Amino acid sequence: MFKKILLMLLMVAPLSLLAQKVAHYNSQDIVTNYAEFKKVQTEVEAIGKQYQADLEAMQKELQTKFEKYQAEVTDKTPANIRARKEKELQDLQQRIQQTAQDNQKAFNEQQQQKLGPVLDKVRKAIETVAKTGGYVYIMEKGAGQPLYINEAISKDITAEVKAQLAKMK
């Protein structure tokens, strides 16, 4: 009797797994077509360009000072003057390196601060579609996340997520 029940459970278990609803979405398609994401991305890119311009200006200053150093300093220049000018160049180089690190950190923080709320909206839209559709599993199709998605039994909910985002404005 116990063997029959166990055998019946083993036969029914795979059927219950097939009854679960599975879906997938393409986050790249969602965010690249989401106006709010595009706006924030443009803002973040502008911040990055400003940081880059600041660094380029500092590097140009370093290049100009180095060329001036090469033109003015000769073997006959007193050692203390040569050492002072070399120290100035080294200090400027270190400032550039520190500025690059500080800019990268600030850029990452601003990117997270600006993109975080937008990506939270995308996650909430996915959760809403999952709950509304009764999906048990939802996988990311883009960015090489899953090993394989059988699209014959998995529904693409990308369009539904986009529609949900449009409602959330």
XYZ file of N, CA and C in Angstrom:
507
model
N 0.818 -1.196 0.000
C 0.000 0.000 0.000
C 0.864 1.264 0.000
N 1.878 1.313 0.886
C 2.770 2.463 0.968
C 3.507 2.672 -0.353
N 3.919 1.573 -0.999
C 4.631 1.655 -2.275
C 3.736 2.262 -3.353
N 2.455 1.922 -3.330
C 1.524 2.448 -4.326
C 1.354 3.968 -4.151
N 1.251 4.405 -2.908
C 1.095 5.844 -2.613
C 2.365 6.592 -3.038
N 3.518 6.025 -2.700
C 4.784 6.639 -3.078
C 4.924 6.710 -4.593
N 4.574 5.637 -5.278
C 4.638 5.608 -6.736
C 3.694 6.643 -7.337
N 2.492 6.768 -6.771
C 1.529 7.740 -7.278
C 2.040 9.172 -7.045
N 2.646 9.436 -5.897
C 3.203 10.757 -5.623
C 4.333 11.093 -6.589
N 5.171 10.121 -6.870
C 6.266 10.355 -7.804
C 5.767 10.640 -9.214
N 4.643 10.061 -9.585
C 4.078 10.291 -10.920
C 3.384 11.655 -10.985
N 2.763 12.059 -9.900
C 2.018 13.323 -9.877
C 2.948 14.519 -9.682
N 4.050 14.368 -8.968
C 4.967 15.469 -8.690
C 5.440 16.179 -9.950
N 5.895 15.443 -10.984
C 6.316 16.158 -12.198
C 5.179 16.933 -12.853
N 3.962 16.410 -12.756
C 2.829 17.132 -13.342
C 2.567 18.439 -12.601
N 2.743 18.420 -11.289
C 2.517 19.655 -10.533
C 3.585 20.693 -10.859
N 4.798 20.237 -11.140
C 5.840 21.176 -11.539
C 5.524 21.817 -12.881
N 4.953 21.050 -13.801
C 4.598 21.594 -15.113
C 3.440 22.575 -15.023
N 2.616 22.429 -14.005
C 1.464 23.311 -13.865
C 1.871 24.703 -13.383
N 3.062 24.860 -12.886
C 3.513 26.147 -12.416
C 3.788 27.065 -13.602
N 3.402 28.315 -13.456
C 3.586 29.273 -14.543
C 4.993 29.872 -14.474
N 5.636 29.884 -15.632
C 6.996 30.398 -15.746
C 6.993 31.514 -16.785
N 7.754 32.569 -16.499
C 7.828 33.688 -17.443
C 9.262 34.189 -17.518
N 9.499 35.000 -18.517
C 10.816 35.618 -18.671
C 10.617 37.041 -19.196
N 11.643 37.863 -19.045
C 11.589 39.238 -19.523
C 12.988 39.655 -19.962
N 13.038 40.731 -20.718
C 14.310 41.273 -21.191
C 14.482 42.656 -20.561
N 15.292 42.724 -19.513
C 15.447 43.988 -18.783
C 16.069 45.073 -19.668
N 16.970 44.685 -20.547
C 17.602 45.664 -21.436
C 16.549 46.350 -22.301
N 15.622 45.567 -22.827
C 14.551 46.118 -23.651
C 13.636 47.021 -22.809
N 13.415 46.620 -21.580
C 12.538 47.410 -20.703
C 13.165 48.760 -20.386
N 14.400 48.759 -19.906
C 14.992 50.025 -19.469
C 15.361 50.948 -20.621
N 15.767 50.387 -21.756
C 16.137 51.273 -22.867
C 14.927 51.961 -23.479
N 13.748 51.426 -23.227
C 12.534 52.055 -23.740
C 11.755 52.797 -22.651
N 12.305 52.868 -21.472
C 11.648 53.529 -20.344
C 12.142 54.975 -20.283
N 11.245 55.919 -20.517
C 11.610 57.341 -20.616
C 12.319 57.844 -19.362
N 11.859 57.434 -18.196
C 12.474 57.900 -16.952
C 13.921 57.404 -16.847
N 14.155 56.177 -17.284
C 15.516 55.629 -17.271
C 16.401 56.411 -18.236
N 15.878 56.701 -19.424
C 16.652 57.463 -20.416
C 17.038 58.836 -19.865
N 16.098 59.481 -19.186
C 16.348 60.810 -18.623
C 17.468 60.747 -17.582
N 17.366 59.789 -16.677
C 18.374 59.644 -15.621
C 19.722 59.254 -16.225
N 19.692 58.390 -17.212
C 20.934 57.973 -17.860
C 21.624 59.176 -18.516
N 20.853 60.051 -19.130
C 21.410 61.263 -19.740
C 22.036 62.151 -18.667
N 21.369 62.285 -17.526
C 21.910 63.085 -16.422
C 23.231 62.486 -15.916
N 23.245 61.180 -15.752
C 24.442 60.497 -15.249
C 25.593 60.644 -16.250
N 25.288 60.517 -17.535
C 26.327 60.687 -18.558
C 26.888 62.104 -18.535
N 26.037 63.104 -18.306
C 26.501 64.495 -18.229
C 27.433 64.683 -17.031
N 27.093 64.069 -15.926
C 27.963 64.143 -14.738
C 29.315 63.514 -15.059
N 29.288 62.357 -15.700
C 30.526 61.671 -16.072
C 31.377 62.505 -17.012
N 30.742 63.168 -17.960
C 31.483 64.019 -18.903
C 32.125 65.200 -18.188
N 31.429 65.753 -17.195
C 31.993 66.872 -16.444
C 33.213 66.427 -15.661
N 33.107 65.274 -15.011
C 34.267 64.734 -14.280
C 35.431 64.490 -15.238
N 35.127 63.959 -16.399
C 36.169 63.688 -17.398
C 36.810 64.995 -17.877
N 36.002 66.011 -18.107
C 36.533 67.304 -18.556
C 37.448 67.913 -17.491
N 37.061 67.777 -16.229
C 37.895 68.291 -15.143
C 39.258 67.588 -15.125
N 39.242 66.286 -15.279
C 40.500 65.531 -15.293
C 41.363 65.902 -16.500
N 40.727 66.045 -17.650
C 41.475 66.410 -18.852
C 42.122 67.786 -18.694
N 41.426 68.716 -18.050
C 41.989 70.045 -17.817
C 43.210 69.947 -16.901
N 43.111 69.116 -15.880
C 44.250 68.943 -14.972
C 45.428 68.276 -15.694
N 45.129 67.304 -16.539
C 46.194 66.634 -17.287
C 46.854 67.585 -18.277
N 46.052 68.462 -18.870
C 46.606 69.456 -19.790
C 47.521 70.412 -19.023
N 47.095 70.812 -17.826
C 47.933 71.671 -16.987
C 49.256 70.979 -16.665
N 49.186 69.693 -16.328
C 50.398 68.931 -16.036
C 51.303 68.868 -17.262
N 50.725 68.626 -18.408
C 51.508 68.550 -19.648
C 52.191 69.885 -19.940
N 51.444 70.983 -19.766
C 51.997 72.317 -20.011
C 53.148 72.607 -19.052
N 52.960 72.293 -17.784
C 54.020 72.531 -16.801
C 55.238 71.643 -17.059
N 54.983 70.419 -17.508
C 56.100 69.519 -17.805
C 56.903 70.034 -19.004
N 56.198 70.494 -20.031
C 56.889 71.043 -21.204
C 57.685 72.292 -20.827
N 57.111 73.132 -19.970
C 57.813 74.323 -19.503
C 59.051 73.922 -18.696
N 58.901 72.919 -17.872
C 60.024 72.403 -17.086
C 61.149 71.928 -18.011
N 60.785 71.166 -19.035
C 61.792 70.650 -19.959
C 62.497 71.780 -20.707
N 61.745 72.828 -21.037
C 62.331 73.944 -21.785
C 63.231 74.812 -20.907
N 62.889 74.966 -19.638
C 63.622 75.882 -18.769
C 64.753 75.229 -17.984
N 64.574 73.986 -17.616
C 65.550 73.343 -16.742
C 66.625 72.659 -17.586
N 67.843 72.991 -17.241
C 69.001 72.379 -17.921
C 69.922 71.807 -16.860
N 71.022 71.241 -17.319
C 72.010 70.704 -16.381
C 72.605 71.807 -15.507
N 72.537 73.035 -16.012
C 73.119 74.148 -15.266
C 72.158 74.750 -14.244
N 70.881 74.289 -14.249
C 69.901 74.779 -13.281
C 70.289 74.242 -11.911
N 70.287 75.121 -10.898
C 70.635 74.667 -9.545
C 69.742 73.502 -9.106
N 70.329 72.574 -8.367
C 69.644 71.357 -7.939
C 68.398 71.662 -7.109
N 68.464 72.683 -6.262
C 67.305 72.991 -5.417
C 66.118 73.495 -6.255
N 66.372 74.249 -7.300
C 65.299 74.737 -8.180
C 64.732 73.573 -8.988
N 65.617 72.739 -9.510
C 65.189 71.575 -10.288
C 64.339 70.651 -9.400
N 64.770 70.419 -8.181
C 64.045 69.553 -7.248
C 62.667 70.137 -6.906
N 62.620 71.462 -6.714
C 61.342 72.104 -6.403
C 60.353 71.958 -7.560
N 60.829 72.170 -8.777
C 59.946 72.055 -9.951
C 59.490 70.614 -10.167
N 60.392 69.667 -9.926
C 60.024 68.248 -10.056
C 58.990 67.865 -8.995
N 59.159 68.408 -7.797
C 58.197 68.152 -6.715
C 56.827 68.710 -7.084
N 56.795 69.899 -7.683
C 55.528 70.491 -8.123
C 54.833 69.571 -9.136
N 55.615 69.034 -10.074
C 55.053 68.134 -11.078
C 54.526 66.846 -10.432
N 55.280 66.312 -9.502
C 54.854 65.098 -8.803
C 53.585 65.349 -7.990
N 53.542 66.489 -7.321
C 52.356 66.831 -6.527
C 51.122 66.968 -7.417
N 51.296 67.599 -8.563
C 50.180 67.749 -9.495
C 49.732 66.380 -10.008
N 50.676 65.506 -10.311
C 50.349 64.157 -10.767
C 49.565 63.410 -9.685
N 49.987 63.534 -8.440
C 49.275 62.880 -7.338
C 47.873 63.465 -7.160
N 47.747 64.788 -7.319
C 46.424 65.420 -7.228
C 45.502 64.892 -8.322
N 46.063 64.711 -9.519
C 45.259 64.180 -10.631
C 44.788 62.769 -10.300
N 45.680 61.946 -9.797
C 45.309 60.576 -9.439
C 44.253 60.558 -8.338
N 44.426 61.398 -7.326
C 43.447 61.452 -6.241
C 42.106 61.965 -6.751
N 42.151 62.978 -7.611
C 40.916 63.512 -8.188
C 40.208 62.450 -9.011
N 40.953 61.666 -9.764
C 40.352 60.592 -10.561
C 39.643 59.590 -9.651
N 40.288 59.221 -8.556
C 39.663 58.282 -7.611
C 38.427 58.897 -6.959
N 38.551 60.144 -6.528
C 37.416 60.823 -5.898
C 36.250 60.973 -6.873
N 36.568 61.338 -8.115
C 35.531 61.493 -9.135
C 34.828 60.166 -9.403
N 35.589 59.088 -9.481
C 34.992 57.775 -9.739
C 34.048 57.391 -8.602
N 34.486 57.623 -7.386
C 33.646 57.314 -6.222
C 32.375 58.168 -6.238
N 32.533 59.464 -6.470
C 31.374 60.364 -6.505
C 30.435 59.998 -7.656
N 31.016 59.648 -8.793
C 30.205 59.254 -9.951
C 29.387 58.010 -9.626
N 30.025 57.008 -9.032
C 29.319 55.774 -8.679
C 28.187 56.043 -7.692
N 28.450 56.913 -6.713
C 27.422 57.256 -5.729
C 26.251 57.980 -6.386
N 26.546 58.931 -7.256
C 25.477 59.671 -7.928
C 24.696 58.768 -8.879
N 25.412 57.875 -9.543
C 24.749 56.932 -10.444
C 23.779 56.052 -9.650
N 24.241 55.539 -8.526
C 23.390 54.703 -7.680
C 22.203 55.490 -7.150
N 22.473 56.721 -6.726
C 21.424 57.568 -6.164
C 20.349 57.879 -7.207
N 20.769 58.146 -8.430
C 19.809 58.525 -9.471
C 19.134 57.312 -10.111
N 19.903 56.246 -10.353
C 19.337 55.073 -11.026
C 18.577 54.160 -10.063
N 18.947 54.181 -8.792
C 18.312 53.289 -7.820
C 16.793 53.365 -7.818
N 16.202 54.544 -7.676
C 14.738 54.641 -7.660
C 14.095 54.162 -8.971
N 14.746 54.415 -10.087
C 14.200 53.982 -11.373
C 14.209 52.456 -11.456
N 15.321 51.847 -11.052
C 15.418 50.388 -11.090
C 14.468 49.750 -10.075
N 14.218 50.442 -8.962
C 13.226 49.950 -8.002
C 11.834 49.913 -8.628
N 11.511 50.940 -9.422
C 10.221 50.949 -10.121
C 10.118 49.774 -11.081
N 11.205 49.479 -11.783
C 11.202 48.352 -12.715
C 10.963 47.050 -11.944
N 11.665 46.878 -10.814
C 11.472 45.671 -9.995
C 10.031 45.568 -9.496
N 9.465 46.695 -9.069
C 8.075 46.685 -8.586
C 7.109 46.332 -9.720
N 7.389 46.832 -10.904
C 6.539 46.499 -12.048
C 6.617 45.005 -12.351
N 7.802 44.436 -12.275
C 7.971 42.991 -12.508
C 7.216 42.206 -11.435
N 7.341 42.634 -10.184
C 6.628 41.957 -9.092
C 5.117 42.034 -9.282
N 4.625 43.188 -9.715
C 3.188 43.356 -9.932
C 2.704 42.426 -11.031
N 3.445 42.372 -12.136
C 3.072 41.493 -13.248
C 3.138 40.034 -12.794
N 4.136 39.691 -11.987
C 4.272 38.314 -11.490
C 3.076 37.928 -10.628
N 2.691 38.826 -9.728
C 1.560 38.525 -8.846
C 0.251 38.480 -9.620
N 0.065 39.460 -10.505
C -1.160 39.510 -11.301
C -1.275 38.285 -12.195
N -0.188 37.875 -12.799
C -0.200 36.732 -13.715
C -0.092 35.386 -13.032
N 0.164 35.385 -11.736
C 0.276 34.127 -11.011
C 1.516 33.331 -11.377
N 2.597 34.023 -11.701
C 3.834 33.339 -12.094
C 4.609 32.883 -10.864
N 5.138 31.681 -10.943
C 5.949 31.146 -9.857
C 7.405 31.544 -10.049
N 7.862 31.488 -11.282
C 9.250 31.830 -11.607
C 9.270 32.824 -12.750
N 10.113 33.837 -12.603
C 10.339 34.798 -13.681
C 11.845 34.954 -13.814
N 12.332 34.805 -15.030
C 13.777 34.863 -15.275
C 14.122 36.017 -16.209
N 15.305 36.536 -16.025
C 15.855 37.578 -16.900
C 16.381 36.897 -18.159
N 15.911 37.330 -19.297
C 16.335 36.717 -20.566
C 17.629 37.320 -21.076
N 17.785 38.621 -20.952
C 18.976 39.284 -21.474
C 20.162 39.136 -20.544
N 21.259 39.716 -20.923
C 22.472 39.782 -20.120
C 23.041 38.414 -19.766
N 22.660 37.378 -20.518
C 23.231 36.056 -20.327
C 22.946 35.434 -18.978
N 21.867 35.819 -18.318
C 21.568 35.317 -16.983
C 21.235 33.819 -16.951
N 20.142 33.391 -17.585
C 19.803 31.975 -17.472
C 20.625 31.131 -18.456
N 20.765 29.884 -18.124
C 21.449 28.991 -19.046
C 20.581 28.717 -20.261
N 19.275 28.586 -20.008
C 18.360 28.269 -21.104
C 16.938 28.622 -20.688
N 16.181 29.165 -21.607
C 14.756 29.400 -21.382
C 14.013 28.735 -22.529
N 13.128 27.839 -22.193
C 12.287 27.216 -23.209
C 11.109 28.153 -23.441
N 11.174 28.928 -24.481
C 10.163 29.952 -24.727
C 8.815 29.362 -25.135
N 8.789 28.058 -25.415
C 7.515 27.414 -25.733
C 6.646 27.266 -24.487
N 7.270 27.129 -23.320
C 6.483 26.987 -22.102
C 6.662 28.164 -21.138
N 7.500 29.120 -21.500
C 7.719 30.306 -20.690
C 7.167 31.518 -21.437
N 6.401 32.322 -20.752
C 5.788 33.493 -21.385
C 6.707 34.703 -21.266
N 6.859 35.439 -22.357
C 7.630 36.679 -22.347
C 6.724 37.794 -21.818
N 7.075 38.344 -20.664
C 6.240 39.380 -20.033
C 6.846 40.776 -20.179
N 7.809 40.933 -21.066
C 8.467 42.225 -21.254
C 7.451 43.333 -21.541
N 6.540 43.073 -22.461
C 5.536 44.081 -22.825
C 4.625 44.404 -21.642
N 4.280 43.402 -20.848
C 3.431 43.627 -19.680
C 4.154 44.486 -18.641
N 5.448 44.252 -18.469
C 6.223 45.055 -17.520
C 6.299 46.505 -17.995
N 6.510 46.689 -19.294
C 6.520 48.054 -19.851
C 5.186 48.755 -19.599
N 4.089 48.027 -19.834
C 2.751 48.601 -19.620
C 2.556 48.948 -18.143
N 3.031 48.093 -17.251
C 2.908 48.345 -15.819
C 3.708 49.579 -15.424
N 4.895 49.739 -16.008
C 5.715 50.936 -15.737
C 4.996 52.194 -16.185
N 4.349 52.114 -17.334
C 3.619 53.277 -17.849
C 2.488 53.669 -16.887
N 1.871 52.690 -16.241
C 0.800 52.966 -15.278
C 1.338 53.595 -14.000
N 2.595 53.300 -13.658
C 3.159 53.705 -12.377
C 3.607 55.161 -12.335
N 3.582 55.881 -13.425
C 4.056 57.268 -13.443
C 3.287 58.053 -12.491
